[in-house]
XYZ file of C-alpha atoms in Angstrom:
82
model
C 92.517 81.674 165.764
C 89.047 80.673 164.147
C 88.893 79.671 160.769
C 87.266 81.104 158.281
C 84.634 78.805 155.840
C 83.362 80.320 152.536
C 81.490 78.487 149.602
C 84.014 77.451 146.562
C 82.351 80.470 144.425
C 83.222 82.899 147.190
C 86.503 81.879 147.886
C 87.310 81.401 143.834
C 86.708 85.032 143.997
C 88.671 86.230 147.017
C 91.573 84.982 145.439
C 91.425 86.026 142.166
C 90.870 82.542 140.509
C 87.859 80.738 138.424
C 85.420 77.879 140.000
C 86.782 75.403 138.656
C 90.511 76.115 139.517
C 89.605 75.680 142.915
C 87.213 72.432 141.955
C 90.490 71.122 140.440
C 92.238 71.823 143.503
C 90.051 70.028 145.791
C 89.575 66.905 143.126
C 94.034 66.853 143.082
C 93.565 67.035 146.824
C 95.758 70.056 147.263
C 92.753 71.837 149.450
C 90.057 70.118 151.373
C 86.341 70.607 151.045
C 83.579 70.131 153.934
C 80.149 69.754 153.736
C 77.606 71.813 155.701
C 75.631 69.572 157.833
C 72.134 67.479 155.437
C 72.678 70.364 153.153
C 74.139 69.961 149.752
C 76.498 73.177 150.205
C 80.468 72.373 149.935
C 82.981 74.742 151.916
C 86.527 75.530 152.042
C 88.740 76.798 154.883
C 89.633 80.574 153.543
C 93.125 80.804 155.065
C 93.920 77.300 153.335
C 92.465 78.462 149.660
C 94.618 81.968 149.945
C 97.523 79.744 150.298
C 96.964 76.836 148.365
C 96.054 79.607 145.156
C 98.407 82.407 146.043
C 100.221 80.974 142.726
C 97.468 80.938 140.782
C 95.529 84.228 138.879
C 92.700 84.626 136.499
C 93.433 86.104 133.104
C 93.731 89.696 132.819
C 95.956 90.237 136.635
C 98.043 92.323 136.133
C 100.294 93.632 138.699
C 101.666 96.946 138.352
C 100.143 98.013 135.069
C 99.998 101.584 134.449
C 96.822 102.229 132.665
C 96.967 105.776 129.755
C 94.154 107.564 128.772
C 94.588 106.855 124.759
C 90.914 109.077 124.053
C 92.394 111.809 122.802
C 95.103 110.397 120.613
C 94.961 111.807 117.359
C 95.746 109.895 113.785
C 96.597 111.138 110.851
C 94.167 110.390 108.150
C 96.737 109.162 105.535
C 98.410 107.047 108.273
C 96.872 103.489 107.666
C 96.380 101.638 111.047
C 97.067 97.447 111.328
């Protein structure tokens, strides 16, 4: 099997993460960064950063929310809303 290379933006977004939770990760050497040839780009091996960040998820994940339609809620104008 071939493995898969993307840059650490594109991979921070594959799996649902920020930059620099994957910079961490490669600084606590939990996932390994190469460098692309004289350029100054930095990759990661996909497959690795799915694993190493299954764990981990950006704010506002949330599995299995049901999302309701509140538009047409109506509120009593005496009722006083907090």
């Amino acid at each position: 099997m071939s493995r898969r290379f993307a840059t650490i933006p594109r991979a921070a977004a594959e799996c649902g993460v920020t930059y620099n939770t994957v910079r961490a990760r490669i600084k606590n050497k939990q996932l390994k960064v190469f460098r692309l040839g004289n350029r100054n780009e930095h990759v990661v091996d996909l497959d690795e950063a799915k694993r190493v960040l299954a764990k981990t998820r950006s704010y506002g994940v949330f599995d299995g929310a049901e999302v309701i339609d509140l538009s047409r809620v109506v509120v009593d104008d005496a009722e006083v809303l907090r």
